[in-house]
mmCIF file of C-alpha atoms in Angstrom:
data_model
loop_
_atom_site.group_PDB
_atom_site.id
_atom_site.type_symbol
_atom_site.label_atom_id
_atom_site.label_comp_id
_atom_site.label_asym_id
_atom_site.label_seq_id
_atom_site.Cartn_x
_atom_site.Cartn_y
_atom_site.Cartn_z
ATOM 1 C CA UNK A 1 30.454 106.938 115.293
ATOM 2 C CA UNK A 2 32.418 104.157 113.589
ATOM 3 C CA UNK A 3 30.468 101.509 111.751
ATOM 4 C CA UNK A 4 30.348 97.934 112.982
ATOM 5 C CA UNK A 5 32.406 96.912 109.954
ATOM 6 C CA UNK A 6 35.118 99.459 110.806
ATOM 7 C CA UNK A 7 35.211 98.310 114.433
ATOM 8 C CA UNK A 8 35.404 94.671 113.302
ATOM 9 C CA UNK A 9 38.236 95.476 110.891
ATOM 10 C CA UNK A 10 40.091 97.305 113.659
ATOM 11 C CA UNK A 11 39.726 94.343 115.990
ATOM 12 C CA UNK A 12 40.976 91.996 113.286
ATOM 13 C CA UNK A 13 43.995 94.274 112.583
ATOM 14 C CA UNK A 14 44.838 94.507 116.258
ATOM 15 C CA UNK A 15 44.496 90.744 116.568
ATOM 16 C CA UNK A 16 46.822 90.163 113.642
ATOM 17 C CA UNK A 17 49.252 92.714 115.044
ATOM 18 C CA UNK A 18 49.191 91.009 118.445
ATOM 19 C CA UNK A 19 49.679 87.604 116.824
ATOM 20 C CA UNK A 20 52.650 88.877 114.793
ATOM 21 C CA UNK A 21 54.056 90.485 117.923
ATOM 22 C CA UNK A 22 53.569 87.301 119.917
ATOM 23 C CA UNK A 23 55.298 85.267 117.221
ATOM 24 C CA UNK A 24 58.114 87.800 117.091
ATOM 25 C CA UNK A 25 58.587 87.738 120.843
ATOM 26 C CA UNK A 26 58.489 83.957 120.999
ATOM 27 C CA UNK A 27 61.169 83.731 118.292
ATOM 28 C CA UNK A 28 63.691 86.054 119.949
ATOM 29 C CA UNK A 29 65.689 83.136 121.337
ATOM 30 C CA UNK A 30 64.656 80.406 118.907
ATOM 31 C CA UNK A 31 68.135 80.421 117.348
ATOM 32 C CA UNK A 32 69.821 79.615 120.697
ATOM 33 C CA UNK A 33 71.196 76.077 120.827
ATOM 34 C CA UNK A 34 72.120 74.306 124.069
ATOM 35 C CA UNK A 35 75.750 74.947 124.997
ATOM 36 C CA UNK A 36 78.066 71.928 125.038
ATOM 37 C CA UNK A 37 78.500 70.458 128.482
ATOM 38 C CA UNK A 38 81.611 71.369 130.403
ATOM 39 C CA UNK A 39 83.747 68.205 130.253
ATOM 40 C CA UNK A 40 84.743 68.354 133.922
ATOM 41 C CA UNK A 41 81.260 69.125 135.256
ATOM 42 C CA UNK A 42 79.900 66.395 132.992
ATOM 43 C CA UNK A 43 82.192 63.882 134.695
ATOM 44 C CA UNK A 44 80.799 64.830 138.105
ATOM 45 C CA UNK A 45 77.196 64.576 136.862
ATOM 46 C CA UNK A 46 77.843 61.069 135.510
ATOM 47 C CA UNK A 47 79.535 60.041 138.764
ATOM 48 C CA UNK A 48 76.613 61.256 140.881
ATOM 49 C CA UNK A 49 74.137 59.363 138.688
ATOM 50 C CA UNK A 50 76.057 56.074 139.022
ATOM 51 C CA UNK A 51 74.516 53.818 141.739
ATOM 52 C CA UNK A 52 77.618 51.586 141.994
ATOM 53 C CA UNK A 53 79.082 51.350 145.535
ATOM 54 C CA UNK A 54 82.566 51.024 143.994
ATOM 55 C CA UNK A 55 82.457 54.278 142.026
ATOM 56 C CA UNK A 56 85.452 56.624 142.242
ATOM 57 C CA UNK A 57 85.602 60.273 141.135
ATOM 58 C CA UNK A 58 89.080 61.436 140.152
ATOM 59 C CA UNK A 59 87.817 64.182 137.880
ATOM 60 C CA UNK A 60 87.010 67.027 140.276
ATOM 61 C CA UNK A 61 89.669 69.686 140.818
ATOM 62 C CA UNK A 62 89.018 70.263 144.504
ATOM 63 C CA UNK A 63 90.905 68.931 147.511
ATOM 64 C CA UNK A 64 89.486 66.052 149.525
ATOM 65 C CA UNK A 65 90.821 64.439 152.702
ATOM 66 C CA UNK A 66 91.720 60.752 152.948
ATOM 67 C CA UNK A 67 88.049 59.941 153.524
ATOM 68 C CA UNK A 68 87.089 61.691 150.314
ATOM 69 C CA UNK A 69 85.461 64.600 152.178
ATOM 70 C CA UNK A 70 85.794 68.362 151.532
ATOM 71 C CA UNK A 71 88.026 70.217 153.986
ATOM 72 C CA UNK A 72 87.631 73.570 155.736
ATOM 73 C CA UNK A 73 91.037 74.604 157.084
ATOM 74 C CA UNK A 74 91.285 75.425 160.777
ATOM 75 C CA UNK A 75 92.936 78.763 159.949
ATOM 76 C CA UNK A 76 89.837 79.604 157.891
ATOM 77 C CA UNK A 77 87.569 78.678 160.809
ATOM 78 C CA UNK A 78 89.602 80.952 163.082
ATOM 79 C CA UNK A 79 89.356 83.809 160.588
ATOM 80 C CA UNK A 80 85.592 83.250 160.384
ATOM 81 C CA UNK A 81 85.317 83.642 164.160
ATOM 82 C CA UNK A 82 87.123 86.975 163.935
ATOM 83 C CA UNK A 83 84.836 88.126 161.139
ATOM 84 C CA UNK A 84 81.717 87.071 163.077
ATOM 85 C CA UNK A 85 82.637 89.486 165.847
ATOM 86 C CA UNK A 86 83.154 92.375 163.411
ATOM 87 C CA UNK A 87 80.553 91.931 160.692
ATOM 88 C CA UNK A 88 80.757 94.468 157.864
ATOM 89 C CA UNK A 89 78.566 94.196 154.782
ATOM 90 C CA UNK A 90 79.611 97.475 153.127
ATOM 91 C CA UNK A 91 80.785 97.641 149.520
ATOM 92 C CA UNK A 92 84.478 97.222 148.840
ATOM 93 C CA UNK A 93 86.128 99.737 146.480
ATOM 94 C CA UNK A 94 86.188 98.801 142.786
ATOM 95 C CA UNK A 95 89.727 97.507 143.220
ATOM 96 C CA UNK A 96 88.785 95.391 146.222
ATOM 97 C CA UNK A 97 90.333 95.005 149.674
ATOM 98 C CA UNK A 98 93.585 96.911 149.980
ATOM 99 C CA UNK A 99 94.683 94.681 152.862
ATOM 100 C CA UNK A 100 94.073 91.488 150.906
ATOM 101 C CA UNK A 101 95.941 92.913 147.915
ATOM 102 C CA UNK A 102 98.871 93.960 150.114
ATOM 103 C CA UNK A 103 99.197 90.469 151.592
ATOM 104 C CA UNK A 104 98.780 88.807 148.201
ATOM 105 C CA UNK A 105 101.611 90.838 146.718
ATOM 106 C CA UNK A 106 103.916 89.817 149.567
ATOM 107 C CA UNK A 107 103.064 86.178 148.887
ATOM 108 C CA UNK A 108 103.762 86.415 145.148
ATOM 109 C CA UNK A 109 106.594 88.940 144.954
ATOM 110 C CA UNK A 110 108.283 88.360 148.318
ATOM 111 C CA UNK A 111 107.852 89.748 151.827
ATOM 112 C CA UNK A 112 110.572 92.371 151.306
ATOM 113 C CA UNK A 113 110.015 93.017 147.606
ATOM 114 C CA UNK A 114 111.511 96.256 146.336
ATOM 115 C CA UNK A 115 108.667 96.483 143.821
ATOM 116 C CA UNK A 116 106.107 96.637 146.625
ATOM 117 C CA UNK A 117 108.148 99.259 148.491
ATOM 118 C CA UNK A 118 108.482 101.354 145.324
ATOM 119 C CA UNK A 119 104.737 101.042 144.611
ATOM 120 C CA UNK A 120 105.417 99.743 141.126
ATOM 121 C CA UNK A 121 102.721 97.045 141.162
ATOM 122 C CA UNK A 122 99.203 97.744 139.928
ATOM 123 C CA UNK A 123 96.911 95.250 141.650
ATOM 124 C CA UNK A 124 93.206 94.624 142.149
ATOM 125 C CA UNK A 125 91.165 91.969 143.916
ATOM 126 C CA UNK A 126 89.633 89.565 141.410
ATOM 127 C CA UNK A 127 87.004 86.846 141.238
ATOM 128 C CA UNK A 128 89.579 84.126 141.907
ATOM 129 C CA UNK A 129 92.143 83.177 139.261
ATOM 130 C CA UNK A 130 89.568 83.009 136.473
ATOM 131 C CA UNK A 131 88.547 86.610 137.102
ATOM 132 C CA UNK A 132 92.180 87.727 137.264
ATOM 133 C CA UNK A 133 92.892 86.140 133.881
ATOM 134 C CA UNK A 134 89.773 87.692 132.357
ATOM 135 C CA UNK A 135 90.568 91.171 133.660
ATOM 136 C CA UNK A 136 94.081 90.916 132.221
ATOM 137 C CA UNK A 137 92.790 89.605 128.868
ATOM 138 C CA UNK A 138 90.396 92.549 128.578
ATOM 139 C CA UNK A 139 93.162 94.952 129.627
ATOM 140 C CA UNK A 140 95.448 93.474 126.965
ATOM 141 C CA UNK A 141 92.775 93.828 124.289
ATOM 142 C CA UNK A 142 91.910 97.397 125.260
ATOM 143 C CA UNK A 143 95.428 98.809 125.318
ATOM 144 C CA UNK A 144 97.278 96.528 122.879
ATOM 145 C CA UNK A 145 94.445 95.608 120.497
ATOM 146 C CA UNK A 146 96.728 94.086 117.861
ATOM 147 C CA UNK A 147 98.492 91.743 120.291
ATOM 148 C CA UNK A 148 97.935 88.013 120.706
ATOM 149 C CA UNK A 149 98.538 85.490 123.482
ATOM 150 C CA UNK A 150 100.637 82.312 123.324
ATOM 151 C CA UNK A 151 99.069 79.496 125.365
ATOM 152 C CA UNK A 152 100.748 76.152 126.201
ATOM 153 C CA UNK A 153 99.544 72.825 124.790
ATOM 154 C CA UNK A 154 97.809 71.539 126.790
ATOM 155 C CA UNK A 155 96.457 74.028 129.309
ATOM 156 C CA UNK A 156 93.445 74.503 131.567
ATOM 157 C CA UNK A 157 90.560 74.546 129.069
ATOM 158 C CA UNK A 158 89.099 77.778 130.449
ATOM 159 C CA UNK A 159 92.228 79.729 129.433
ATOM 160 C CA UNK A 160 91.120 79.415 125.811
ATOM 161 C CA UNK A 161 87.589 80.531 126.698
ATOM 162 C CA UNK A 162 88.849 83.572 128.610
ATOM 163 C CA UNK A 163 91.070 85.034 125.906
ATOM 164 C CA UNK A 164 88.573 84.059 123.183
ATOM 165 C CA UNK A 165 85.757 85.971 124.858
ATOM 166 C CA UNK A 166 88.093 88.939 125.367
ATOM 167 C CA UNK A 167 88.631 88.836 121.577
ATOM 168 C CA UNK A 168 92.392 88.309 121.916
ATOM 169 C CA UNK A 169 93.808 86.118 119.109
ATOM 170 C CA UNK A 170 95.497 82.960 120.389
ATOM 171 C CA UNK A 171 98.585 81.056 119.350
ATOM 172 C CA UNK A 172 99.961 77.948 121.044
ATOM 173 C CA UNK A 173 103.402 76.741 122.058
ATOM 174 C CA UNK A 174 104.743 73.263 122.769
ATOM 175 C CA UNK A 175 104.870 72.247 126.410
ATOM 176 C CA UNK A 176 104.062 68.586 127.144
ATOM 177 C CA UNK A 177 105.814 65.628 125.505
ATOM 178 C CA UNK A 178 103.363 62.685 125.304
ATOM 179 C CA UNK A 179 106.130 60.093 124.844
ATOM 180 C CA UNK A 180 108.134 61.055 127.929
ATOM 181 C CA UNK A 181 105.067 62.382 129.800
ATOM 182 C CA UNK A 182 107.311 65.275 130.766
ATOM 183 C CA UNK A 183 108.318 68.696 129.481
ATOM 184 C CA UNK A 184 109.066 69.160 125.781
ATOM 185 C CA UNK A 185 111.710 71.727 126.640
ATOM 186 C CA UNK A 186 113.458 71.857 123.259
ATOM 187 C CA UNK A 187 110.231 72.521 121.352
ATOM 188 C CA UNK A 188 109.073 75.001 124.003
ATOM 189 C CA UNK A 189 112.273 77.035 123.613
ATOM 190 C CA UNK A 190 112.040 76.864 119.827
ATOM 191 C CA UNK A 191 108.481 78.228 119.890
ATOM 192 C CA UNK A 192 109.498 81.055 122.231
ATOM 193 C CA UNK A 193 112.340 81.883 119.856
ATOM 194 C CA UNK A 194 110.104 81.835 116.752
ATOM 195 C CA UNK A 195 107.367 84.013 118.256
ATOM 196 C CA UNK A 196 107.427 87.659 117.113
ATOM 197 C CA UNK A 197 109.368 89.922 119.451
ATOM 198 C CA UNK A 198 107.219 91.413 122.188
ATOM 199 C CA UNK A 199 104.661 88.585 122.336
ATOM 200 C CA UNK A 200 102.460 87.741 125.332
ATOM 201 C CA UNK A 201 102.904 84.274 126.849
ATOM 202 C CA UNK A 202 100.683 82.551 129.397
ATOM 203 C CA UNK A 203 102.819 80.582 131.867
ATOM 204 C CA UNK A 204 101.744 78.325 134.748
ATOM 205 C CA UNK A 205 103.824 79.399 137.748
ATOM 206 C CA UNK A 206 103.702 75.941 139.356
ATOM 207 C CA UNK A 207 101.729 72.669 139.237
ATOM 208 C CA UNK A 208 100.844 73.003 135.561
ATOM 209 C CA UNK A 209 97.195 72.155 134.923
ATOM 210 C CA UNK A 210 96.450 69.559 133.565
ATOM 211 C CA UNK A 211 99.861 67.867 133.244
ATOM 212 C CA UNK A 212 101.539 68.452 136.613
ATOM 213 C CA UNK A 213 104.759 69.000 134.629
ATOM 214 C CA UNK A 214 106.873 72.006 135.643
ATOM 215 C CA UNK A 215 110.214 73.227 134.291
ATOM 216 C CA UNK A 216 113.194 72.785 136.610
ATOM 217 C CA UNK A 217 114.752 75.873 138.190
ATOM 218 C CA UNK A 218 117.529 75.828 135.597
ATOM 219 C CA UNK A 219 115.011 75.523 132.777
ATOM 220 C CA UNK A 220 113.028 78.452 134.160
ATOM 221 C CA UNK A 221 116.267 80.491 134.088
ATOM 222 C CA UNK A 222 116.798 79.598 130.433
ATOM 223 C CA UNK A 223 113.195 80.476 129.617
ATOM 224 C CA UNK A 224 113.554 83.818 131.407
ATOM 225 C CA UNK A 225 116.769 84.608 129.519
ATOM 226 C CA UNK A 226 115.158 83.892 126.150
ATOM 227 C CA UNK A 227 112.123 86.000 127.108
ATOM 228 C CA UNK A 228 114.545 88.848 127.823
ATOM 229 C CA UNK A 229 116.231 88.452 124.447
ATOM 230 C CA UNK A 230 112.864 88.391 122.664
ATOM 231 C CA UNK A 231 111.259 91.097 124.833
ATOM 232 C CA UNK A 232 108.254 88.847 125.520
ATOM 233 C CA UNK A 233 105.720 89.589 128.267
ATOM 234 C CA UNK A 234 105.177 86.758 130.776
ATOM 235 C CA UNK A 235 101.737 86.429 132.337
ATOM 236 C CA UNK A 236 101.791 83.922 135.186
ATOM 237 C CA UNK A 237 98.704 82.036 136.303
ATOM 238 C CA UNK A 238 99.521 80.951 139.862
ATOM 239 C CA UNK A 239 96.571 78.888 141.081
ATOM 240 C CA UNK A 240 98.528 76.487 143.322
ATOM 241 C CA UNK A 241 101.047 78.491 145.350
ATOM 242 C CA UNK A 242 101.788 76.418 148.461
ATOM 243 C CA UNK A 243 99.544 73.589 147.307
ATOM 244 C CA UNK A 244 102.096 72.231 144.817
ATOM 245 C CA UNK A 245 105.122 71.545 147.025
ATOM 246 C CA UNK A 246 103.819 72.570 150.444
ATOM 247 C CA UNK A 247 106.118 75.635 150.386
ATOM 248 C CA UNK A 248 104.707 78.918 148.968
ATOM 249 C CA UNK A 249 108.209 80.338 148.503
ATOM 250 C CA UNK A 250 109.345 77.372 146.439
ATOM 251 C CA UNK A 251 106.177 77.467 144.360
ATOM 252 C CA UNK A 252 106.805 81.149 143.518
ATOM 253 C CA UNK A 253 110.353 80.445 142.303
ATOM 254 C CA UNK A 254 109.548 80.882 138.612
ATOM 255 C CA UNK A 255 108.116 84.339 139.239
ATOM 256 C CA UNK A 256 111.074 85.330 141.408
ATOM 257 C CA UNK A 257 113.511 84.254 138.665
ATOM 258 C CA UNK A 258 111.755 86.477 136.129
ATOM 259 C CA UNK A 259 111.754 89.362 138.608
ATOM 260 C CA UNK A 260 115.486 88.922 139.273
ATOM 261 C CA UNK A 261 116.084 89.093 135.522
ATOM 262 C CA UNK A 262 114.320 92.444 135.259
ATOM 263 C CA UNK A 263 111.082 91.453 133.548
ATOM 264 C CA UNK A 264 107.833 93.312 133.857
ATOM 265 C CA UNK A 265 105.232 90.627 134.556
ATOM 266 C CA UNK A 266 101.553 89.986 135.117
ATOM 267 C CA UNK A 267 100.277 87.547 137.734
ATOM 268 C CA UNK A 268 96.933 85.920 138.510
ATOM 269 C CA UNK A 269 96.577 84.528 142.038
ATOM 270 C CA UNK A 270 93.846 82.323 143.463
ATOM 271 C CA UNK A 271 93.010 81.177 146.996
ATOM 272 C CA UNK A 272 90.671 78.388 145.905
ATOM 273 C CA UNK A 273 93.162 75.531 146.226
ATOM 274 C CA UNK A 274 95.707 76.713 148.797
ATOM 275 C CA UNK A 275 93.121 77.934 151.315
ATOM 276 C CA UNK A 276 90.192 75.796 150.199
ATOM 277 C CA UNK A 277 88.138 78.928 149.423
ATOM 278 C CA UNK A 278 86.600 77.473 146.264
ATOM 279 C CA UNK A 279 83.189 79.057 146.663
ATOM 280 C CA UNK A 280 84.441 82.431 147.892
ATOM 281 C CA UNK A 281 85.978 83.331 144.510
ATOM 282 C CA UNK A 282 88.842 85.376 145.883
ATOM 283 C CA UNK A 283 92.021 86.188 143.990
ATOM 284 C CA UNK A 284 94.314 88.981 142.870
ATOM 285 C CA UNK A 285 95.541 90.365 139.557
ATOM 286 C CA UNK A 286 98.840 92.236 139.603
ATOM 287 C CA UNK A 287 100.930 93.900 136.898
ATOM 288 C CA UNK A 288 104.492 95.080 137.560
ATOM 289 C CA UNK A 289 105.009 98.489 135.968
ATOM 290 C CA UNK A 290 107.945 100.774 135.131
ATOM 291 C CA UNK A 291 107.276 103.166 138.003
ATOM 292 C CA UNK A 292 104.677 104.295 140.534
ATOM 293 C CA UNK A 293 102.977 106.706 138.146
ATOM 294 C CA UNK A 294 102.462 103.979 135.563
ATOM 295 C CA UNK A 295 101.151 101.624 138.266
ATOM 296 C CA UNK A 296 98.558 104.187 139.332
ATOM 297 C CA UNK A 297 97.385 104.586 135.739
ATOM 298 C CA UNK A 298 97.220 100.816 135.108
ATOM 299 C CA UNK A 299 95.293 100.161 138.329
ATOM 300 C CA UNK A 300 92.769 102.867 137.462
ATOM 301 C CA UNK A 301 92.155 101.200 134.100
ATOM 302 C CA UNK A 302 91.809 97.741 135.647
ATOM 303 C CA UNK A 303 89.163 99.185 137.963
ATOM 304 C CA UNK A 304 87.363 100.723 134.998
ATOM 305 C CA UNK A 305 87.262 97.321 133.295
ATOM 306 C CA UNK A 306 85.915 95.679 136.464
ATOM 307 C CA UNK A 307 83.211 98.309 137.014
ATOM 308 C CA UNK A 308 80.762 97.263 134.241
ATOM 309 C CA UNK A 309 81.544 93.559 134.813
ATOM 310 C CA UNK A 310 80.684 93.240 138.510
ATOM 311 C CA UNK A 311 81.121 96.754 139.983
ATOM 312 C CA UNK A 312 83.221 95.589 142.935
ATOM 313 C CA UNK A 313 84.342 92.219 144.319
ATOM 314 C CA UNK A 314 82.793 90.369 147.289
ATOM 315 C CA UNK A 315 84.049 91.121 150.773
ATOM 316 C CA UNK A 316 83.894 87.862 152.724
ATOM 317 C CA UNK A 317 86.640 85.845 151.057
ATOM 318 C CA UNK A 318 88.902 88.892 151.013
ATOM 319 C CA UNK A 319 88.466 89.254 154.779
ATOM 320 C CA UNK A 320 89.384 85.600 155.347
ATOM 321 C CA UNK A 321 92.571 85.889 153.266
ATOM 322 C CA UNK A 322 93.691 89.201 154.740
ATOM 323 C CA UNK A 323 93.104 88.014 158.333
ATOM 324 C CA UNK A 324 95.044 84.779 157.814
ATOM 325 C CA UNK A 325 97.999 86.311 155.999
ATOM 326 C CA UNK A 326 98.340 89.351 158.289
ATOM 327 C CA UNK A 327 98.165 87.409 161.573
ATOM 328 C CA UNK A 328 101.505 85.651 162.311
ATOM 329 C CA UNK A 329 99.870 82.809 164.236
ATOM 330 C CA UNK A 330 97.175 82.176 161.639
ATOM 331 C CA UNK A 331 99.662 82.414 158.793
ATOM 332 C CA UNK A 332 101.882 79.870 160.551
ATOM 333 C CA UNK A 333 98.857 77.589 160.949
ATOM 334 C CA UNK A 334 97.990 78.021 157.266
ATOM 335 C CA UNK A 335 101.529 77.096 156.215
ATOM 336 C CA UNK A 336 101.258 73.888 158.250
ATOM 337 C CA UNK A 337 97.823 73.052 156.839
ATOM 338 C CA UNK A 338 98.718 73.721 153.210
ATOM 339 C CA UNK A 339 101.746 71.447 153.652
ATOM 340 C CA UNK A 340 99.488 68.706 155.002
ATOM 341 C CA UNK A 341 97.348 68.979 151.849
ATOM 342 C CA UNK A 342 100.367 68.958 149.545
ATOM 343 C CA UNK A 343 101.967 66.044 151.395
ATOM 344 C CA UNK A 344 98.783 63.957 151.140
ATOM 345 C CA UNK A 345 98.737 64.472 147.366
ATOM 346 C CA UNK A 346 102.437 63.558 147.105
ATOM 347 C CA UNK A 347 101.808 60.461 149.246
ATOM 348 C CA UNK A 348 98.972 59.330 146.999
ATOM 349 C CA UNK A 349 101.217 59.728 143.946
ATOM 350 C CA UNK A 350 103.753 57.382 145.541
ATOM 351 C CA UNK A 351 101.062 54.883 146.539
ATOM 352 C CA UNK A 352 99.496 54.814 143.060
ATOM 353 C CA UNK A 353 102.859 54.268 141.379
ATOM 354 C CA UNK A 354 103.883 51.551 143.859
ATOM 355 C CA UNK A 355 100.612 49.680 143.381
ATOM 356 C CA UNK A 356 100.928 49.782 139.599
ATOM 357 C CA UNK A 357 104.512 48.536 139.737
ATOM 358 C CA UNK A 358 103.594 45.717 142.142
ATOM 359 C CA UNK A 359 101.019 44.521 139.616
ATOM 360 C CA UNK A 360 103.818 44.027 137.107
ATOM 361 C CA UNK A 361 102.702 46.721 134.702
ATOM 362 C CA UNK A 362 104.781 46.684 131.502
ATOM 363 C CA UNK A 363 104.599 50.492 131.400
ATOM 364 C CA UNK A 364 106.706 53.057 133.230
ATOM 365 C CA UNK A 365 104.804 55.021 135.853
ATOM 366 C CA UNK A 366 107.660 57.307 136.938
ATOM 367 C CA UNK A 367 105.747 60.288 135.642
ATOM 368 C CA UNK A 368 103.138 59.825 138.386
ATOM 369 C CA UNK A 369 105.691 60.863 141.018
ATOM 370 C CA UNK A 370 107.707 63.193 138.763
ATOM 371 C CA UNK A 371 104.675 65.386 138.172
ATOM 372 C CA UNK A 372 103.475 67.756 140.888
ATOM 373 C CA UNK A 373 100.280 69.332 142.158
ATOM 374 C CA UNK A 374 96.670 68.266 142.097
ATOM 375 C CA UNK A 375 96.681 66.564 138.702
ATOM 376 C CA UNK A 376 98.432 63.595 137.184
ATOM 377 C CA UNK A 377 98.515 63.412 133.384
ATOM 378 C CA UNK A 378 98.392 59.645 133.201
ATOM 379 C CA UNK A 379 98.986 59.115 129.498
ATOM 380 C CA UNK A 380 95.863 56.971 129.178
ATOM 381 C CA UNK A 381 93.908 57.235 125.933
ATOM 382 C CA UNK A 382 90.240 58.314 125.737
ATOM 383 C CA UNK A 383 89.343 54.700 124.957
ATOM 384 C CA UNK A 384 91.134 53.466 128.085
ATOM 385 C CA UNK A 385 89.375 56.120 130.166
ATOM 386 C CA UNK A 386 86.047 54.978 128.713
ATOM 387 C CA UNK A 387 86.818 51.435 129.848
ATOM 388 C CA UNK A 388 87.640 52.674 133.354
ATOM 389 C CA UNK A 389 84.232 54.331 133.495
ATOM 390 C CA UNK A 390 82.173 51.596 131.863
ATOM 391 C CA UNK A 391 83.822 48.590 133.502
ATOM 392 C CA UNK A 392 85.122 49.936 136.824
ATOM 393 C CA UNK A 393 82.931 53.007 137.562
ATOM 394 C CA UNK A 394 85.997 55.284 137.711
ATOM 395 C CA UNK A 395 85.352 58.816 136.484
ATOM 396 C CA UNK A 396 87.882 61.258 135.030
ATOM 397 C CA UNK A 397 88.227 63.521 131.992
ATOM 398 C CA UNK A 398 88.867 61.666 128.733
ATOM 399 C CA UNK A 399 92.334 63.213 128.327
ATOM 400 C CA UNK A 400 93.519 60.869 131.105
ATOM 401 C CA UNK A 401 93.895 63.582 133.744
ATOM 402 C CA UNK A 402 93.616 62.128 137.247
ATOM 403 C CA UNK A 403 92.747 64.453 140.109
ATOM 404 C CA UNK A 404 95.021 63.096 142.822
ATOM 405 C CA UNK A 405 92.772 64.758 145.409
ATOM 406 C CA UNK A 406 90.221 62.022 144.696
ATOM 407 C CA UNK A 407 92.720 59.235 145.433
ATOM 408 C CA UNK A 408 92.650 57.884 148.996
ATOM 409 C CA UNK A 409 94.209 55.037 150.942
ATOM 410 C CA UNK A 410 90.801 53.378 150.657
ATOM 411 C CA UNK A 411 90.561 53.411 146.854
ATOM 412 C CA UNK A 412 94.152 53.582 145.561
ATOM 413 C CA UNK A 413 94.500 49.786 145.219
ATOM 414 C CA UNK A 414 91.190 49.504 143.332
ATOM 415 C CA UNK A 415 92.205 52.421 141.097
ATOM 416 C CA UNK A 416 95.619 50.902 140.365
ATOM 417 C CA UNK A 417 94.095 47.505 139.547
ATOM 418 C CA UNK A 418 91.635 49.106 137.136
ATOM 419 C CA UNK A 419 94.311 51.226 135.443
ATOM 420 C CA UNK A 420 96.512 48.131 135.080
ATOM 421 C CA UNK A 421 93.646 46.193 133.560
ATOM 422 C CA UNK A 422 92.978 48.759 130.805
ATOM 423 C CA UNK A 423 96.651 49.546 130.066
ATOM 424 C CA UNK A 424 98.475 46.206 130.355
ATOM 425 C CA UNK A 425 98.053 45.368 126.696
ATOM 426 C CA UNK A 426 98.874 48.865 125.429
#
């Protein structure tokens, strides 16, 4: 039998061991610092905390009607009724809904695309446009590990996060000209020319985020030609097809030009903006390949990348998209509704510019109506934006990006007056 002293020593040792273990366990995450706040979500938080009855939020990148309310499209409601009568909660395949993918490819590549007929496109359903970009970034890293990606300045901030976390080195190329508040086409072309042959470039297909500045059709043709000369790979992020101009065919023009010129391309599609399916996270990643055999191989690898990430994509949003795009009546209704959204944004651009000009602003506001899509890159400085927030309770990101979806007939005059007040002495 052990002595009392031995038992006591054992208890003390076990106590010390437990204490060391407890300290060790409690310190596992002690080196974790709070992540910096997302600048866009931070704007919304500040807006919600402001008790002012005059407050205006032009920071959020989601469509609102002229009363400032979220919108559920009627075509989506009709699709929901169809789904309700045929509920199916089974898993989708790793690659997602084949019907949704089929309809998405028609939208991006054309209803009668030869590439679809020849089965040359590898495509999978993705978690909206963000997921499509991330899948492609991981695919790029896995199969071309020494490659890098050229990203425009500026771009949607999450693009940098996506390729960074996929461990793909990033370079940048000129895009926006702050003096003209338009496209810096000469510098853009020079950067494309200087990039090593066979480089990857991220391109916004339409309604560039955050600037709203798109190349003209002729400029897209010149860009495509230079890409051909340099053997660059274009990856298009198309988050606003239909939402930009009100015409999905027009908004896909850049992609069609590159296809006509014989490029192999990648494309990320999202249905957040053009169908209002923000919370459904439904999109599509497609890669045009040399032939059907290559497309089969590429799709299989995309599915393998998706498998450990999220196994397979959600079914509900995919059902909504596939029902709308495959039903002629619902698709026709969607085309009308997406044009209504686009036209409201265009109308608010005109109203904002007119109000600023009526106030006798010494600045040119042509860029407000020259730009397209959800966002207006106003040209205001961070200090001017701070004044808008502190003095007028108007919330936007400090780079001066205005979400035109937050502008209404009820607040456009107030917004214009405030902008004039902080910019008139610039």
